[in-house]
Amino acid sequence: EVQLVESGGGLAQPGGSLRLSCAASVSGFRGSWMHWVRQAPGKGLVWVSRITADGSGADYADSVKGRFTISRDNANNMLYLQMNSLTVEDTAVYYCVRVAQTWFDPWGQGTLVTVSS
Amino acid sequence: QSALTQPASVSGSPGQSIAISCSGTSSDVGGYNYVSWYQQHPGKAPRLLIYDVTHRPSGVPDRFSGSKSGNTASLTISGLQAEDEADYYCSSFTSSHTYVFGIGTTVSVL
């Protein structure tokens, strides 16, 4: 079973940057595609980004393309999301999630990002 | 990619059955048998309920079942219980090789 723990959330100013991290337990991480999903306060789930198992490929939602960068360190079982040029619309809880085949499981507990001046 | 369409809310009495629909297009729900469903209680992370349209992971009660017809998938909760009161989201793989979620449905147990 894979356990996921996100960190790095907090308060950022519009136009600022934050780097989210996700620590994964050893079993299953290195062979899995990993994703970030976010949820604005009181709103629904929105897919943000994904990265292939070996880190060679990534995709992004149009709303974050060119501003966010997903990466991973398989040697240390870590997933990252570098978020630049933040806007208030990026305020959300960000979840780190594994997609082993076609479904999202397990989910981390999430980390809250608040963008405000 | 537009969010999949779900009813905003569904309610039922304990013991009753309810169904939540999830409507998409031939580029997502209708094009692949890769629809999954998630339950989310307030302040908690989502939990996988159904994957690949009809499959239930171990530990999920058999009161939860999934189906699909054309561009619409459905989650049925049979024998509704108080602890089923939560938000429910569908998700589908898309022709862009990404994923899209539904807008979410709040289930109330009367």
Tab-separated table of C-alpha atoms in Angstrom:
chain	number	residue	atom	x	y	z
A	1	GLU	CA	0.000	0.000	0.000
A	2	VAL	CA	1.215	3.497	-0.824
A	3	GLN	CA	0.926	6.216	1.795
A	4	LEU	CA	1.179	9.827	0.663
A	5	VAL	CA	1.922	12.903	2.809
A	6	GLU	CA	1.845	16.389	1.289
A	7	SER	CA	3.608	19.470	2.647
A	8	GLY	CA	4.654	22.930	1.548
A	9	GLY	CA	1.307	24.674	1.504
A	10	GLY	CA	0.760	28.049	3.078
A	11	LEU	CA	0.121	31.692	2.309
A	12	ALA	CA	1.509	33.214	-0.864
A	13	GLN	CA	1.020	36.601	-2.475
A	14	PRO	CA	-0.428	36.976	-5.964
A	15	GLY	CA	2.420	36.559	-8.413
A	16	GLY	CA	4.402	34.574	-5.892
A	17	SER	CA	5.632	30.991	-5.826
A	18	LEU	CA	5.303	27.894	-3.681
A	19	ARG	CA	6.722	24.391	-3.954
A	20	LEU	CA	4.587	21.500	-2.777
A	21	SER	CA	6.104	18.183	-1.785
A	22	CYS	CA	4.605	14.720	-1.414
A	23	ALA	CA	6.425	11.976	0.469
A	24	ALA	CA	5.481	8.443	-0.545
A	25	SER	CA	6.041	5.204	1.315
A	26	VAL	CA	8.323	2.824	-0.520
A	27	SER	CA	5.895	0.268	-1.903
A	28	GLY	CA	4.579	1.033	-5.400
A	29	PHE	CA	5.667	4.657	-5.838
A	30	ARG	CA	8.456	4.206	-8.353
A	31	GLY	CA	6.302	2.295	-10.820
A	32	SER	CA	3.305	4.597	-10.596
A	33	TRP	CA	2.180	7.644	-12.518
A	34	MET	CA	1.530	10.400	-9.987
A	35	HIS	CA	-0.960	13.264	-10.095
A	36	TRP	CA	-1.897	16.471	-8.334
A	37	VAL	CA	-5.593	17.242	-7.854
A	38	ARG	CA	-6.884	20.411	-6.205
A	39	GLN	CA	-10.066	21.508	-4.504
A	40	ALA	CA	-10.929	25.159	-3.970
A	41	PRO	CA	-12.797	25.949	-0.733
A	42	GLY	CA	-16.363	24.660	-1.001
A	43	LYS	CA	-15.809	23.517	-4.585
A	44	GLY	CA	-15.213	20.267	-6.451
A	45	LEU	CA	-12.149	18.262	-7.398
A	46	VAL	CA	-10.073	19.466	-10.333
A	47	TRP	CA	-7.261	17.539	-11.995
A	48	VAL	CA	-4.072	19.643	-12.147
A	49	SER	CA	-1.111	17.647	-13.425
A	50	ARG	CA	0.455	14.221	-13.836
A	51	ILE	CA	3.905	12.748	-14.345
A	52	THR	CA	4.975	9.396	-15.743
A	53	ALA	CA	6.592	6.739	-13.544
A	54	ASP	CA	10.117	7.553	-14.720
A	55	GLY	CA	9.538	11.318	-14.790
A	56	SER	CA	10.069	11.613	-18.523
A	57	GLY	CA	6.641	13.002	-19.351
A	58	ALA	CA	4.120	15.390	-17.812
A	59	ASP	CA	0.723	16.904	-18.576
A	60	TYR	CA	-1.057	19.931	-17.147
A	61	ALA	CA	-4.542	21.390	-16.970
A	62	ASP	CA	-4.895	24.443	-19.194
A	63	SER	CA	-5.439	26.627	-16.115
A	64	VAL	CA	-1.920	25.954	-14.805
A	65	LYS	CA	0.036	25.245	-17.990
A	66	GLY	CA	3.167	27.368	-18.182
A	67	ARG	CA	2.993	28.270	-14.478
A	68	PHE	CA	3.196	24.924	-12.667
A	69	THR	CA	5.849	22.231	-13.021
A	70	ILE	CA	5.503	18.685	-11.736
A	71	SER	CA	8.580	16.602	-10.959
A	72	ARG	CA	9.624	13.561	-8.959
A	73	ASP	CA	12.648	12.053	-7.226
A	74	ASN	CA	12.255	8.294	-7.346
A	75	ALA	CA	15.440	7.725	-5.353
A	76	ASN	CA	13.813	9.457	-2.386
A	77	ASN	CA	10.158	8.629	-3.130
A	78	MET	CA	9.170	12.278	-3.524
A	79	LEU	CA	6.724	14.120	-5.797
A	80	TYR	CA	6.809	17.890	-6.273
A	81	LEU	CA	4.708	20.690	-7.697
A	82	GLN	CA	6.440	23.992	-8.358
A	83	MET	CA	3.808	26.721	-8.579
A	84	ASN	CA	4.775	30.096	-10.024
A	85	SER	CA	2.813	33.240	-10.914
A	86	LEU	CA	0.150	32.301	-8.399
A	87	THR	CA	-3.298	33.888	-8.583
A	88	VAL	CA	-6.168	33.936	-6.110
A	89	GLU	CA	-7.825	31.275	-8.268
A	90	ASP	CA	-5.065	28.859	-7.265
A	91	THR	CA	-6.273	28.906	-3.658
A	92	ALA	CA	-7.158	25.295	-2.864
A	93	VAL	CA	-6.285	22.135	-1.034
A	94	TYR	CA	-3.787	20.252	-3.189
A	95	TYR	CA	-3.843	16.460	-3.103
A	96	CYS	CA	-1.076	14.122	-4.192
A	97	VAL	CA	-2.605	10.986	-5.728
A	98	ARG	CA	-1.409	7.801	-7.357
A	99	VAL	CA	-3.001	6.421	-10.502
A	100	ALA	CA	-1.765	2.845	-10.748
A	101	GLN	CA	-4.008	1.997	-13.694
A	102	THR	CA	-7.033	4.215	-14.337
A	103	TRP	CA	-8.252	5.301	-10.903
A	104	PHE	CA	-7.043	7.686	-8.198
A	105	ASP	CA	-5.961	5.752	-5.108
A	106	PRO	CA	-4.664	6.399	-2.537
A	107	TRP	CA	-4.995	10.105	-1.789
A	108	GLY	CA	-2.840	12.134	0.552
A	109	GLN	CA	-4.445	14.255	3.264
A	110	GLY	CA	-3.894	17.409	1.219
A	111	THR	CA	-2.066	20.679	1.810
A	112	LEU	CA	-3.787	24.070	1.761
A	113	VAL	CA	-2.474	26.811	-0.506
A	114	THR	CA	-3.875	30.284	0.063
A	115	VAL	CA	-3.062	33.068	-2.382
A	116	SER	CA	-3.907	36.462	-0.973
A	117	SER	CA	-2.423	39.903	-0.578
B	1	GLN	CA	-11.868	20.014	-20.523
B	2	SER	CA	-15.274	20.743	-18.987
B	3	ALA	CA	-16.293	19.084	-15.744
B	4	LEU	CA	-18.632	16.116	-15.961
B	5	THR	CA	-22.249	16.890	-15.094
B	6	GLN	CA	-23.666	15.593	-11.822
B	7	PRO	CA	-26.799	16.603	-9.904
B	8	ALA	CA	-25.957	19.085	-7.165
B	9	SER	CA	-27.789	17.091	-4.523
B	10	VAL	CA	-29.611	13.826	-3.976
B	11	SER	CA	-31.437	12.767	-0.839
B	12	GLY	CA	-33.086	9.656	0.507
B	13	SER	CA	-34.337	8.010	3.666
B	14	PRO	CA	-32.397	5.308	5.489
B	15	GLY	CA	-32.781	1.984	3.728
B	16	GLN	CA	-33.759	3.520	0.413
B	17	SER	CA	-31.769	3.353	-2.820
B	18	ILE	CA	-30.513	6.420	-4.624
B	19	ALA	CA	-28.671	6.946	-7.887
B	20	ILE	CA	-26.215	9.660	-8.878
B	21	SER	CA	-25.671	10.324	-12.575
B	22	CYS	CA	-22.466	11.491	-14.246
B	23	SER	CA	-22.826	12.804	-17.789
B	24	GLY	CA	-19.991	13.419	-20.187
B	25	THR	CA	-19.198	13.007	-23.849
B	26	SER	CA	-17.849	10.430	-26.244
B	27	SER	CA	-14.388	11.865	-25.498
B	28	ASP	CA	-14.522	10.812	-21.876
B	29	VAL	CA	-17.310	8.805	-20.185
B	30	GLY	CA	-18.690	7.369	-23.421
B	31	GLY	CA	-15.334	6.578	-24.953
B	32	TYR	CA	-13.710	4.558	-22.185
B	33	ASN	CA	-14.688	2.146	-19.421
B	34	TYR	CA	-12.480	4.159	-17.080
B	35	VAL	CA	-15.050	5.851	-14.868
B	36	SER	CA	-14.378	5.939	-11.153
B	37	TRP	CA	-16.326	7.256	-8.163
B	38	TYR	CA	-15.122	8.882	-4.933
B	39	GLN	CA	-16.730	9.626	-1.584
B	40	GLN	CA	-15.625	12.646	0.422
B	41	HIS	CA	-16.709	13.485	3.950
B	42	PRO	CA	-16.238	17.084	5.160
B	43	GLY	CA	-12.625	17.918	5.867
B	44	LYS	CA	-11.406	14.548	4.628
B	45	ALA	CA	-9.598	13.344	1.527
B	46	PRO	CA	-11.624	11.565	-1.160
B	47	ARG	CA	-11.955	7.782	-0.959
B	48	LEU	CA	-12.198	5.446	-3.946
B	49	LEU	CA	-15.565	3.667	-4.174
B	50	ILE	CA	-15.780	2.300	-7.728
B	51	TYR	CA	-13.242	1.931	-10.526
B	52	ASP	CA	-13.502	0.969	-14.193
B	53	VAL	CA	-17.270	1.657	-14.126
B	54	THR	CA	-18.389	-1.343	-12.070
B	55	HIS	CA	-15.510	-2.618	-9.921
B	56	ARG	CA	-15.478	-2.209	-6.159
B	57	PRO	CA	-12.168	-2.167	-4.222
B	58	SER	CA	-11.832	-4.411	-1.212
B	59	GLY	CA	-13.324	-2.791	1.863
B	60	VAL	CA	-16.074	-0.918	0.024
B	61	PRO	CA	-19.530	-2.211	0.990
B	62	ASP	CA	-21.499	-3.953	-1.755
B	63	ARG	CA	-24.237	-1.348	-1.205
B	64	PHE	CA	-22.254	0.760	-3.663
B	65	SER	CA	-22.486	-0.183	-7.340
B	66	GLY	CA	-21.657	1.439	-10.649
B	67	SER	CA	-22.927	1.260	-14.202
B	68	LYS	CA	-22.686	3.081	-17.524
B	69	SER	CA	-24.877	3.626	-20.550
B	70	GLY	CA	-23.599	5.686	-23.443
B	71	ASN	CA	-22.130	8.948	-22.199
B	72	THR	CA	-23.657	8.656	-18.711
B	73	ALA	CA	-22.356	6.708	-15.750
B	74	SER	CA	-24.240	6.120	-12.517
B	75	LEU	CA	-23.472	5.317	-8.900
B	76	THR	CA	-26.198	3.538	-6.938
B	77	ILE	CA	-26.275	3.375	-3.172
B	78	SER	CA	-28.612	0.662	-1.930
B	79	GLY	CA	-29.821	0.491	1.645
B	80	LEU	CA	-28.824	4.089	2.356
B	81	GLN	CA	-27.166	4.601	5.747
B	82	ALA	CA	-26.486	7.707	7.822
B	83	GLU	CA	-22.732	7.415	7.223
B	84	ASP	CA	-23.337	7.666	3.460
B	85	GLU	CA	-24.056	11.366	3.877
B	86	ALA	CA	-21.130	12.912	1.975
B	87	ASP	CA	-20.061	14.425	-1.326
B	88	TYR	CA	-19.618	12.095	-4.292
B	89	TYR	CA	-17.500	12.697	-7.388
B	90	CYS	CA	-17.163	10.804	-10.638
B	91	SER	CA	-14.037	10.867	-12.769
B	92	SER	CA	-13.203	9.715	-16.268
B	93	PHE	CA	-10.144	9.201	-18.418
B	94	THR	CA	-10.283	11.427	-21.493
B	95	SER	CA	-9.193	11.353	-25.118
B	96	SER	CA	-6.485	13.876	-24.181
B	97	HIS	CA	-5.011	11.170	-21.943
B	98	THR	CA	-5.819	13.273	-18.906
B	99	TYR	CA	-8.632	13.039	-16.366
B	100	VAL	CA	-11.762	15.027	-15.645
B	101	PHE	CA	-13.906	15.067	-12.516
B	102	GLY	CA	-17.599	15.659	-12.069
B	103	ILE	CA	-18.873	18.777	-10.299
B	104	GLY	CA	-19.850	16.704	-7.286
B	105	THR	CA	-23.116	15.594	-5.669
B	106	THR	CA	-24.082	16.090	-2.037
B	107	VAL	CA	-25.990	13.134	-0.641
B	108	SER	CA	-28.296	13.824	2.288
B	109	VAL	CA	-29.852	11.109	4.421
B	110	LEU	CA	-33.238	12.333	5.637
